[in-house]
Short mmCIF file of C-alpha atoms and ligand atoms in Angstrom, two decimals:
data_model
loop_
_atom_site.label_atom_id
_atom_site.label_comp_id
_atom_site.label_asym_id
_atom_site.label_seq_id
_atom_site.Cartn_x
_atom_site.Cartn_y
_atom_site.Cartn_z
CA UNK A 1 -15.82 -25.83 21.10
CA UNK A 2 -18.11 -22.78 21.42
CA UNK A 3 -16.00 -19.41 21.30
CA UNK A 4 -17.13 -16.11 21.57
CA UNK A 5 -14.18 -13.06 20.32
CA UNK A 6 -14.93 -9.83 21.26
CA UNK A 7 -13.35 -7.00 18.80
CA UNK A 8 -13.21 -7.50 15.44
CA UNK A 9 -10.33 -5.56 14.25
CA UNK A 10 -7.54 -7.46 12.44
CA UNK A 11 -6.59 -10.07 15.42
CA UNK A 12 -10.56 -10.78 16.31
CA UNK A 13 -11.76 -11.31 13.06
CA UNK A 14 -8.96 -13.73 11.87
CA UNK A 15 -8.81 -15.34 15.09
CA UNK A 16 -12.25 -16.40 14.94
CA UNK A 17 -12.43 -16.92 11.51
CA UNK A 18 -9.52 -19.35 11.76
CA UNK A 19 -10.86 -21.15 14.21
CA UNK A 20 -14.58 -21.37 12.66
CA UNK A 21 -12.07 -23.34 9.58
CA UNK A 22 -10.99 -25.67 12.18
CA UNK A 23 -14.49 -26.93 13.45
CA UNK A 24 -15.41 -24.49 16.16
CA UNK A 25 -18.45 -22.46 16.78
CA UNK A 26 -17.23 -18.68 16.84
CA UNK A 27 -19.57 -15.63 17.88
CA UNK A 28 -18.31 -12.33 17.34
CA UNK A 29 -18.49 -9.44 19.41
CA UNK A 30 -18.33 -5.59 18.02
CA UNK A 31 -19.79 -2.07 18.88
CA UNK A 32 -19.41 -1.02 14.95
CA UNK A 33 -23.11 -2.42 13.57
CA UNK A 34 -21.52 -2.64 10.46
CA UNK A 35 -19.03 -5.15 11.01
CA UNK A 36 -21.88 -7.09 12.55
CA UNK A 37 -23.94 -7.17 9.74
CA UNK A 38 -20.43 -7.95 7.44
CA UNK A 39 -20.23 -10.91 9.50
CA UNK A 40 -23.91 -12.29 9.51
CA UNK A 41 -23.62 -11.89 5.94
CA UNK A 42 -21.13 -14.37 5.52
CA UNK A 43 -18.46 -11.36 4.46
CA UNK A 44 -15.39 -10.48 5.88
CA UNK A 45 -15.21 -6.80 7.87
CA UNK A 46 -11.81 -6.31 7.10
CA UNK A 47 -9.60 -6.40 4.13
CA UNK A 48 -7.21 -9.46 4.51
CA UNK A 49 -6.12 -12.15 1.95
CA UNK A 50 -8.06 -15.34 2.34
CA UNK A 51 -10.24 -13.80 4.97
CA UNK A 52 -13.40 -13.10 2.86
CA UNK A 53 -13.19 -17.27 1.55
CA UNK A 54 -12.83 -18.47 5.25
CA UNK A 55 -16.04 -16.59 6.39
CA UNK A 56 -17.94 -17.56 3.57
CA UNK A 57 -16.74 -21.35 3.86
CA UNK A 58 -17.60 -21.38 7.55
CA UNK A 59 -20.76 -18.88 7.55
CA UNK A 60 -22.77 -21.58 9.34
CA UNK A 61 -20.34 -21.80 12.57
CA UNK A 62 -20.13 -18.14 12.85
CA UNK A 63 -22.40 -15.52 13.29
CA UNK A 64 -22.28 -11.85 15.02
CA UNK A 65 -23.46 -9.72 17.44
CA UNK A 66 -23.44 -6.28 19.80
CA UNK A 67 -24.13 -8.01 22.72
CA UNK A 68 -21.02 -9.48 25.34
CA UNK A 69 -24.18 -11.29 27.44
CA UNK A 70 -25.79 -12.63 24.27
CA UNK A 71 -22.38 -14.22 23.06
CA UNK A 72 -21.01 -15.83 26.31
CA UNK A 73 -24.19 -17.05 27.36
CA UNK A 74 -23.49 -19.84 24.52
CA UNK A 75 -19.77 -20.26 24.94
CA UNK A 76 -16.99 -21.25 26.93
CA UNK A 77 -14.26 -19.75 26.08
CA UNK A 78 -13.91 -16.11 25.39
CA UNK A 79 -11.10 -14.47 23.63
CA UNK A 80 -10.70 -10.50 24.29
CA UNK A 81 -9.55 -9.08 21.22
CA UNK A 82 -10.08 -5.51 21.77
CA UNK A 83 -8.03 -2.59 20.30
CA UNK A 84 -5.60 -1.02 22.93
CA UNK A 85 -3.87 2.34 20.57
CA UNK A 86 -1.54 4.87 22.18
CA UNK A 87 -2.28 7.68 24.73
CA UNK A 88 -0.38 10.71 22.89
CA UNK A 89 2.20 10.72 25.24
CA UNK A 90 2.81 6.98 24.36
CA UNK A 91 1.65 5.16 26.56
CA UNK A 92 -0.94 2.58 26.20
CA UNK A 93 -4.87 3.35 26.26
CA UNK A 94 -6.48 0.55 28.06
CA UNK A 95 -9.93 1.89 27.64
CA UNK A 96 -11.59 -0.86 25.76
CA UNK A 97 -9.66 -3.55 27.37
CA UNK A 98 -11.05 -2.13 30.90
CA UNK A 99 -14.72 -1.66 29.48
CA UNK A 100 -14.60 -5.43 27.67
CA UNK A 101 -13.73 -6.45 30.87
CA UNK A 102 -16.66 -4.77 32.99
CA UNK A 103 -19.07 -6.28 30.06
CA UNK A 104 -17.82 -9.87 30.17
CA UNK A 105 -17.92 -9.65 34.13
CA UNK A 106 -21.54 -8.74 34.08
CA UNK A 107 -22.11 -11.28 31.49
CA UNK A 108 -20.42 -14.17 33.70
CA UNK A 109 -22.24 -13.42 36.73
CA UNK A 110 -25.41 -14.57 34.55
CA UNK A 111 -23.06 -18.14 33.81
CA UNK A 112 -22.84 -21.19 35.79
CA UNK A 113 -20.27 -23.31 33.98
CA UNK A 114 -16.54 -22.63 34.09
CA UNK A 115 -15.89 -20.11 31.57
CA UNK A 116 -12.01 -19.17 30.45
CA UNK A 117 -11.26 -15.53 29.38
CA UNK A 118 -8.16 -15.34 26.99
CA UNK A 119 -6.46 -12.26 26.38
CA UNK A 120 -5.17 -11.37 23.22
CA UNK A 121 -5.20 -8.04 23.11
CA UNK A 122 -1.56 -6.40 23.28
CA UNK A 123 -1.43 -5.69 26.81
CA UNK A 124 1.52 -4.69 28.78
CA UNK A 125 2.74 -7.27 32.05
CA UNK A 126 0.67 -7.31 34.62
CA UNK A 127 -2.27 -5.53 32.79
CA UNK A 128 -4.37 -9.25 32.61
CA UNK A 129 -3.79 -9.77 36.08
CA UNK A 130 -4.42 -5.91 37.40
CA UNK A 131 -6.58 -4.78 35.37
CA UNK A 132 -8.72 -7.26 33.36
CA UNK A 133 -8.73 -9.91 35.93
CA UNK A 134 -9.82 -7.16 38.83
CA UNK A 135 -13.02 -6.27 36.62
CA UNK A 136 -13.93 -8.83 35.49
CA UNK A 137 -14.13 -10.38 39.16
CA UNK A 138 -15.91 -6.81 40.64
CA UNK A 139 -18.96 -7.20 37.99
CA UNK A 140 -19.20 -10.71 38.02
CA UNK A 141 -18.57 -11.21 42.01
CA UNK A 142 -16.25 -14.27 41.09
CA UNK A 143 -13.37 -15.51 41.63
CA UNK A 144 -10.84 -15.87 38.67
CA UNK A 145 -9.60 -19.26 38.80
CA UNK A 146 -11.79 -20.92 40.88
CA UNK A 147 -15.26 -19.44 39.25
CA UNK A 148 -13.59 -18.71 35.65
CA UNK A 149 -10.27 -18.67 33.93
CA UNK A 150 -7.98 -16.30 32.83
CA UNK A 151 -5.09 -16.78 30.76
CA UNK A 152 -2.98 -14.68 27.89
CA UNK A 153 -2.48 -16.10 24.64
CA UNK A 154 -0.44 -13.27 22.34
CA UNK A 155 -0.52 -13.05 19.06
CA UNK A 156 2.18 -12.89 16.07
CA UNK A 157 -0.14 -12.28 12.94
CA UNK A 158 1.49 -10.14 10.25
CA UNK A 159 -1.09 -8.35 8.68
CA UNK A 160 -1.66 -9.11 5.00
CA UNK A 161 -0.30 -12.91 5.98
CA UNK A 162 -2.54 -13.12 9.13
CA UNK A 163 -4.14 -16.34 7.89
CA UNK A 164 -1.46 -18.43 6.79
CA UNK A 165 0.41 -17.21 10.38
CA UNK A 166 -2.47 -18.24 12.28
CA UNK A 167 -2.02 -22.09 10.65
CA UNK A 168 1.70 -21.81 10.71
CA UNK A 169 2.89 -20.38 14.02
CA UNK A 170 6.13 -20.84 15.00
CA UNK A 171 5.21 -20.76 18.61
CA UNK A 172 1.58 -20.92 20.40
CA UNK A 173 2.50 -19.22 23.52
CA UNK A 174 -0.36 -19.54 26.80
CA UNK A 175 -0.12 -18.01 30.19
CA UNK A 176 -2.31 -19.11 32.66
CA UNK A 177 -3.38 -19.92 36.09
CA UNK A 178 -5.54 -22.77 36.49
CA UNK A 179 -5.19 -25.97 35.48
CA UNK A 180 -8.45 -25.71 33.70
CA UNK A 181 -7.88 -22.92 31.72
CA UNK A 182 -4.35 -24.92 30.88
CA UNK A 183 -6.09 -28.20 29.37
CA UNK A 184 -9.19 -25.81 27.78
CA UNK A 185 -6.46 -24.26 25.71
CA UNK A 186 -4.25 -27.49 25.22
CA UNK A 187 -6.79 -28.91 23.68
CA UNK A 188 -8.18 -26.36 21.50
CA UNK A 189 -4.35 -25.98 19.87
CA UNK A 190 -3.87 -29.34 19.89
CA UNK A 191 -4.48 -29.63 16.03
CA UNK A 192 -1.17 -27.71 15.83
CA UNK A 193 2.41 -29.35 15.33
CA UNK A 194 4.84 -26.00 16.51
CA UNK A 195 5.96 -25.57 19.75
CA UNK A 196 3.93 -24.24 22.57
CA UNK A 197 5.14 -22.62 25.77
CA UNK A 198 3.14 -22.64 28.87
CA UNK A 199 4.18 -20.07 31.34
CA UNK A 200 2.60 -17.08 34.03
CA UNK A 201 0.52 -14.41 32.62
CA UNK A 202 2.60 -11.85 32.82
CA UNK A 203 5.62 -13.63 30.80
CA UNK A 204 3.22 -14.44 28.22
CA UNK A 205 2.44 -10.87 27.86
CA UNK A 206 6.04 -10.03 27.97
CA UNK A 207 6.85 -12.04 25.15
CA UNK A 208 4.51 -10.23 22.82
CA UNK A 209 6.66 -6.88 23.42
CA UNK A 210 9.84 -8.44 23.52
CA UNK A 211 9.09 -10.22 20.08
CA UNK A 212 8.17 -6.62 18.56
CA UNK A 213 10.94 -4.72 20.31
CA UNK A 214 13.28 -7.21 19.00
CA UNK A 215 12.06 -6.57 15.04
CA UNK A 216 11.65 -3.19 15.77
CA UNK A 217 15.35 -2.95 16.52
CA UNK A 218 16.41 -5.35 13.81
CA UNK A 219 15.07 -3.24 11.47
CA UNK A 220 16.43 -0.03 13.11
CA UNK A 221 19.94 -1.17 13.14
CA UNK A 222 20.10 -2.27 9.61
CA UNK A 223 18.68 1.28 8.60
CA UNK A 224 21.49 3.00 10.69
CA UNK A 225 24.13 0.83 9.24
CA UNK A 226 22.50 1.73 6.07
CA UNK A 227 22.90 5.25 6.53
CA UNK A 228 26.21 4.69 7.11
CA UNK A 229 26.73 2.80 4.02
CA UNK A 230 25.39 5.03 2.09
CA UNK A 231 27.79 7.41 3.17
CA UNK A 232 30.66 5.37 2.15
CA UNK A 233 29.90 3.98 -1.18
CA UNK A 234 28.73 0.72 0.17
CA UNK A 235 25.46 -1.58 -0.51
CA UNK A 236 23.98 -2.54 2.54
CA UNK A 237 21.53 -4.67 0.97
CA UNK A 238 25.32 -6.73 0.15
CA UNK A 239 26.78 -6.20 3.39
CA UNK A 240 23.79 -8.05 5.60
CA UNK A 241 23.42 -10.61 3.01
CA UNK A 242 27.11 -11.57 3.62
CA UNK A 243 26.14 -10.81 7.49
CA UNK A 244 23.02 -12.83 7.98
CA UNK A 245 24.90 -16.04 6.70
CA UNK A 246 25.89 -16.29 10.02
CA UNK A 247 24.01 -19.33 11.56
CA UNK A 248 22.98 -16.93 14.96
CA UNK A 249 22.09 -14.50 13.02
CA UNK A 250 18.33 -14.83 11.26
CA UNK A 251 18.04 -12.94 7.66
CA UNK A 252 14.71 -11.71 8.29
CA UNK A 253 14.08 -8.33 9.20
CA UNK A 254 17.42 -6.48 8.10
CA UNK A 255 15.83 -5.05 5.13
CA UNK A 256 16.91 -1.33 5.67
CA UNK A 257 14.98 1.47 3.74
CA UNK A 258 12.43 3.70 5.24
CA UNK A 259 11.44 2.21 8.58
CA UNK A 260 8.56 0.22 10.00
CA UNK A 261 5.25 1.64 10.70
CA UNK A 262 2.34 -0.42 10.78
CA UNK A 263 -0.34 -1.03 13.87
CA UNK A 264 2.02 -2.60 16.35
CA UNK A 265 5.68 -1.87 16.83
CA UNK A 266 5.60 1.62 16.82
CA UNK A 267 2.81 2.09 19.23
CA UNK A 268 4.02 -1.55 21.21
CA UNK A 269 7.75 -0.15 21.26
CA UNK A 270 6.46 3.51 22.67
CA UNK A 271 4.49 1.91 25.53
CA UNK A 272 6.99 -0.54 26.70
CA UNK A 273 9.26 2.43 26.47
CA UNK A 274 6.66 4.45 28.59
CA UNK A 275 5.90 1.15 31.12
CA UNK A 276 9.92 0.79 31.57
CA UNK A 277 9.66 4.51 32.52
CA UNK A 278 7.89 3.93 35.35
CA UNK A 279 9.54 1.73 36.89
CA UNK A 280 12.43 4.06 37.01
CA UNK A 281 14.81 2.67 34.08
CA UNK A 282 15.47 3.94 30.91
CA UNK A 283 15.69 2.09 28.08
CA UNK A 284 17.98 3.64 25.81
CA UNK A 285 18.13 0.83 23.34
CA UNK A 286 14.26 0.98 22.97
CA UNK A 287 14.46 5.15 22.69
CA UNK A 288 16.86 4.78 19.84
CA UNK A 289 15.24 2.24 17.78
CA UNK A 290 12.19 4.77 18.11
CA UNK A 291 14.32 7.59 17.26
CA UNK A 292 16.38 5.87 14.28
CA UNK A 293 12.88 5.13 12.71
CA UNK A 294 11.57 8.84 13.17
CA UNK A 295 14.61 10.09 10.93
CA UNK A 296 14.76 7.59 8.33
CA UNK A 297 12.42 8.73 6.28
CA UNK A 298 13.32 11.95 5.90
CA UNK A 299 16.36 10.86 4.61
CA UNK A 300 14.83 10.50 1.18
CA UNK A 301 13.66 14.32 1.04
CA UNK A 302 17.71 14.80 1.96
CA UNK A 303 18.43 12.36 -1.09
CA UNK A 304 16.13 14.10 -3.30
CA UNK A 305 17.23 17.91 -2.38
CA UNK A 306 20.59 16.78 -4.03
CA UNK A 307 18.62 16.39 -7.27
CA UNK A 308 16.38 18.94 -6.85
CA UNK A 309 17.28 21.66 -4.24
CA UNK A 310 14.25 23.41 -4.47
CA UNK A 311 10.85 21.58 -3.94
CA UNK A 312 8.60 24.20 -4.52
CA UNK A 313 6.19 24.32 -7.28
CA UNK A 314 8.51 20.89 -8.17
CA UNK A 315 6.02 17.88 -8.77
CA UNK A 316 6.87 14.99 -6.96
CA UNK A 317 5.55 11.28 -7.27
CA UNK A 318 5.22 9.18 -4.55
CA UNK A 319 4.71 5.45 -5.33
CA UNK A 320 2.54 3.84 -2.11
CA UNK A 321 0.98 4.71 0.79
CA UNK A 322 0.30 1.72 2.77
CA UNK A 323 2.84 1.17 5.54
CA UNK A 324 3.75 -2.30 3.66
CA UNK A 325 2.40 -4.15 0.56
CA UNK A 326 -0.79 -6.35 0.48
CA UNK A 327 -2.65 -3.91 2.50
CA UNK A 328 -4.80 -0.80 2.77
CA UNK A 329 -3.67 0.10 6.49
CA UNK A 330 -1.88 3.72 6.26
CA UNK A 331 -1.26 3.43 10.51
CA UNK A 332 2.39 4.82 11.26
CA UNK A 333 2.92 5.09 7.28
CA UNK A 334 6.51 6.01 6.77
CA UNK A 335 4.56 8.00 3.47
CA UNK A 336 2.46 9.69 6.43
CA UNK A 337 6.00 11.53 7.54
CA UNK A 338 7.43 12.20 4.04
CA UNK A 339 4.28 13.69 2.90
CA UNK A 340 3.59 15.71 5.38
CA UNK A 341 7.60 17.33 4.46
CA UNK A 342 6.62 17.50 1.29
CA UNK A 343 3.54 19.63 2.06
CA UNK A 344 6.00 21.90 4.63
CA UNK A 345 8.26 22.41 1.57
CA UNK A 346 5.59 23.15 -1.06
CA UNK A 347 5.78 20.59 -3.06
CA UNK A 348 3.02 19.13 -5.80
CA UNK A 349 2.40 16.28 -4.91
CA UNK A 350 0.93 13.47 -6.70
CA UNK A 351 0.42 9.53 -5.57
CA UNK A 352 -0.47 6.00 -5.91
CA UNK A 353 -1.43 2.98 -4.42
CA UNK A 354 -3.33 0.15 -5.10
CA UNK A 355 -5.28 -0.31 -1.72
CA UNK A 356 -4.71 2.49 0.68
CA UNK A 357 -5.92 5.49 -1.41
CA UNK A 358 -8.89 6.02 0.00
CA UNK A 359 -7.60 5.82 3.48
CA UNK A 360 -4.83 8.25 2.68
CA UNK A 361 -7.29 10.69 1.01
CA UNK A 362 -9.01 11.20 4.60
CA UNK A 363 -5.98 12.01 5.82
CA UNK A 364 -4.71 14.56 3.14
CA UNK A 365 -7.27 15.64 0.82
CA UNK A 366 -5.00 17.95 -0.33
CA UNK A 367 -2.38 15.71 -2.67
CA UNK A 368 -3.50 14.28 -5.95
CA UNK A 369 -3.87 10.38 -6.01
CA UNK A 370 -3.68 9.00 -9.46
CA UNK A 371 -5.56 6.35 -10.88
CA UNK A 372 -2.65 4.64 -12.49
CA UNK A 373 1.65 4.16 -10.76
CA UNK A 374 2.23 5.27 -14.37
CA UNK A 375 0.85 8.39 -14.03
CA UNK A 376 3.07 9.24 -11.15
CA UNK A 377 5.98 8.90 -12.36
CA UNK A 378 5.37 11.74 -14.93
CA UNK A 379 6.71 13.73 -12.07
CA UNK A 380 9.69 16.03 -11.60
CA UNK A 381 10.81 12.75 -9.10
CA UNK A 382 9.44 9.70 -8.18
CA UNK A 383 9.86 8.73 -4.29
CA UNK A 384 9.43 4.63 -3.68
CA UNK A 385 7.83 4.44 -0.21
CA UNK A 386 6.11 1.00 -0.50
CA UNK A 387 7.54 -2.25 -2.03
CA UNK A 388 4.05 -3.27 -3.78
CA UNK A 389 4.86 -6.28 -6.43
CA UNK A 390 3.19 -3.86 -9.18
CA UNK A 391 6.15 -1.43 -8.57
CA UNK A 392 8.88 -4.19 -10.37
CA UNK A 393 6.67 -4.14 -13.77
CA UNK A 394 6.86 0.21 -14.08
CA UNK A 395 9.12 1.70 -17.06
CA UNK A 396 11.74 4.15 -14.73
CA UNK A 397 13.59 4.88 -17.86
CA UNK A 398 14.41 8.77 -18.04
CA UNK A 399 13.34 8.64 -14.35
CA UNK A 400 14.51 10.74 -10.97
CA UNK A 401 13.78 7.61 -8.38
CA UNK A 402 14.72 7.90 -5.01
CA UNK A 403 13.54 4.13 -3.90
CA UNK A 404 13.32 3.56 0.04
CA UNK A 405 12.35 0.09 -0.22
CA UNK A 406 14.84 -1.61 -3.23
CA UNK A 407 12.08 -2.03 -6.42
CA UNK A 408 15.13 -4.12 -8.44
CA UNK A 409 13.52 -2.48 -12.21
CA UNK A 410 14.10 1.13 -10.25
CA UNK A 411 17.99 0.24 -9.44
CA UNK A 412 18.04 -0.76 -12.97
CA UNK A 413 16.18 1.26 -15.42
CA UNK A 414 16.12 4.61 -14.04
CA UNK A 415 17.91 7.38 -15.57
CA UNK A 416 19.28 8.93 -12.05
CA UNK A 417 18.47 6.72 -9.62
CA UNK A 418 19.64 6.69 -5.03
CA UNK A 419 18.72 4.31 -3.07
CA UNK A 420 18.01 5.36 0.48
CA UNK A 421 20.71 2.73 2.00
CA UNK A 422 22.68 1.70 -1.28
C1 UDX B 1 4.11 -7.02 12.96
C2 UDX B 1 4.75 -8.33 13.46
O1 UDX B 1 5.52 -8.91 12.39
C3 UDX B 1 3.70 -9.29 13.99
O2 UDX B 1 4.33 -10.46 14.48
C4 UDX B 1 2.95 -8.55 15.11
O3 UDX B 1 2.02 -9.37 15.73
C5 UDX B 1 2.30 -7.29 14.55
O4 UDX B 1 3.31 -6.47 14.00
P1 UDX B 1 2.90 -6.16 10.77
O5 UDX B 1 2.89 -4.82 11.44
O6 UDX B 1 1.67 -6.65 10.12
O7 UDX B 1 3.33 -7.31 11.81
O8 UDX B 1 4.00 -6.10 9.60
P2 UDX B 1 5.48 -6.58 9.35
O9 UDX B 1 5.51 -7.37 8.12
O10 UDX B 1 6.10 -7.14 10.55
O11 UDX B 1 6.18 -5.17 8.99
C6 UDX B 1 6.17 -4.05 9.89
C7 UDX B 1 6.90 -2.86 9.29
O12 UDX B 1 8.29 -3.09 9.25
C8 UDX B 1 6.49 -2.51 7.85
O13 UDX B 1 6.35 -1.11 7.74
C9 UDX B 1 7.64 -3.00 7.01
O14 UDX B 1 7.80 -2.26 5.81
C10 UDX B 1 8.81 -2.78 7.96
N1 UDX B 1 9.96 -3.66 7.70
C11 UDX B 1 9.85 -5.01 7.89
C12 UDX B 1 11.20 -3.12 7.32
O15 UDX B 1 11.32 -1.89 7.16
N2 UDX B 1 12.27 -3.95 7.15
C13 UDX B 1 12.17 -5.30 7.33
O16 UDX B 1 13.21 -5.98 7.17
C14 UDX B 1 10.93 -5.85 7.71
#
């Protein structure tokens, strides 16, 4: 098939990508020239295992450009991959979605075939039909359904294991309209073996929110049961690995420590909190799993007070900055909130990671970031904030660690040692 993708951010890029590896023709679409030219050059944009190899492979199905008209003109399917971040009160900005739209409307009024829009932007219910659907039909003065498609198609990538998700989903979920749109997509997932559900639009964008809400709060609860663990002497690392033995009860996502952060489910938790708002509920679930992540992390300056009372002047490692391993994305960093405390309480601090240095140094030019994780932990105390595979290989012997994220050599080796839920 010919596809055109219009963002390339994480989901865009290794959408397309993806599909240029299974046959397909793939245009991208970007403002940012310089993710253009990444492209045309056969180079990924973005850092992303395997990325970089699939472009390269499939440089002759894919190319790049700043022009919506200039892409669909070729294509016929579309897939709207635009950013949508948070408003600062939470709620969603749907800015780029809305302007996308307007471009790809002007650009199908140009068209004469049937041409299927997929959305796979993180959009809240209702926002493909009212929103997308409304301008795209007002620029292109068509009719969705009869003179193009329009259909949701949600994503599950984890960043840093985008590419292997994309081939191994464990669900390809569609919502759609027309038939046409229905078969378009049938047959362009066809090559995969999982299940795929086929339901309205607006479902299919509620199951995007209800997936992350429902991480989000597994990860929540296992950091307040953590707390309270901590409390009383107990490992909670022990106590869910007992728990999660249980047949209805899936292992992944209990690992309690610090918190999620990341580019989705604290900004997708915050606007489904905002859209539930509105319609006059209140979803105090949702609130709390937003407000047990918020603490967390300064639970380690609490843990590291009892060592060291007073922070001032004290020199204080702190091992990662990305908000998980395998990447250089600092979004939502749970070392974003503990720095910033460490800062307030006048601390030296000093840092490491392998990836998100740079990213963090725009941020906070202020900190020192050390070339090597062994140089860090010549600190006063050395804070764990990200579970990078490197961190298992350090010597913590004579050490202060405070480890939010359970580095097994840490536990071991170090000379005073607290876990933030153990
Ligand atoms: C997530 C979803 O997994 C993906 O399906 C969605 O499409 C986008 O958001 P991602 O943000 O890339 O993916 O990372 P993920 O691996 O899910 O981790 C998110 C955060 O949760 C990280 O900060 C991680 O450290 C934290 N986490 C995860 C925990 O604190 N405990 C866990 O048990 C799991």
């Amino acid at each position: 098939m010919k596809i055109s993708v219009i963002g390339c951010g994480y989901v865009g890029v290794v959408t397309g990508a993806c599909l240029g590896e299974l046959g397909h023709d793939v245009v991208f679409v970007d403002i940012d020239k310089r993710k253009i030219e990444a492209i045309n050059s056969a180079g990924s944009p973005i850092f992303e295992p395997g990325l970089n190899k699939l472009i390269s492979k499939n440089h002759h199905r894919l190319s790049a450009t700043t022009l919506v008209a200039e892409a669909l003109e070729d294509t016929d399917i579309t897939f709207l991959c635009v950013g949508t971040p948070s408003n600062d009160d939470g709620s969603i900005n749907l800015d780029y979605v809305r302007s996308a739209g307007t471009d790809i409307g002007k650009a199908l009024k140009e068209i004469n075939s049937f041409h299927v829009v997929v959305v796979k932007s993180t959009v809240l219910p209702g926002t493909t039909e009212e929103v997308i659907k409304p301008a795209i039909e007002s620029e292109s003065r068509k009719k969705a359904s009869r003179e193009f498609g329009i259909s949701s198609n949600p994503e599950f990538l984890r960043e840093g294991s985008a590419v292997e998700d994309f081939f191994k989903p464990d669900r390809i979920v569609i919502g759609f309209e027309d038939e046409r749109s229905k078969a378009l997509l049938e047959d362009l997932y066809a090559p995969f073996e999982c299940p795929k559900i086929f339901t309205d639009i607006k479902t299919a964008e509620m199951v995007k929110y209800v997936s992350n809400a429902s991480l989000a709060m597994k990860i929540s609860f296992a950091n307040e049961i953590g707390n309270m663990c901590k409390a009383m002497g107990i490992d909670a690392y022990e106590v869910f690995r007992a728990v999660c033995m249980d047949r209805r009860i899936n292992p992944a996502f209990f690992r309690s420590g610090l918190g999620f952060g990341g580019s989705c489910f604290p900004k997708d938790v915050r606007a489904l909190i905002s859209k539930i708002e509105e319609t006059g509920l209140n979803p105090r679930i949702l609130k709390s799993v937003i407000d047990v992540n918020e603490a967390q992390p300064l639970k380690m300056i609490e843990l590291l007070k009892k060592h060291l009372p007073n922070l001032k002047g004290a020199k204080i490692g702190v091992l990662g900055l990305a908000f998980k391993p395998d990447t250089e994305d600092i979004r939502e960093s749970r070392a974003i909130v503990l720095v910033k405390r460490l800062i307030e309480e006048e601390a030296d601090v000093i840092s490491y990671d392998p990836a998100a240095k740079d990213n963090f140094r725009a941020l906070f030019p202020g900190i020192s970031y050390a070339k090597t994780a062994d140089d860090v932990l010549e600190a006063d105390a050395v804070l764990i904030v990200t579970e990078w595979k490197e961190f298992e290989d350090l010597d913590y012997r004579e050490k202060l660690v405070i480890d939010g994220r359970r580095i097994e050599r840490a536990r071991r080796d170090a000379a005073v040692y607290e876990g933030v839920c153990w």
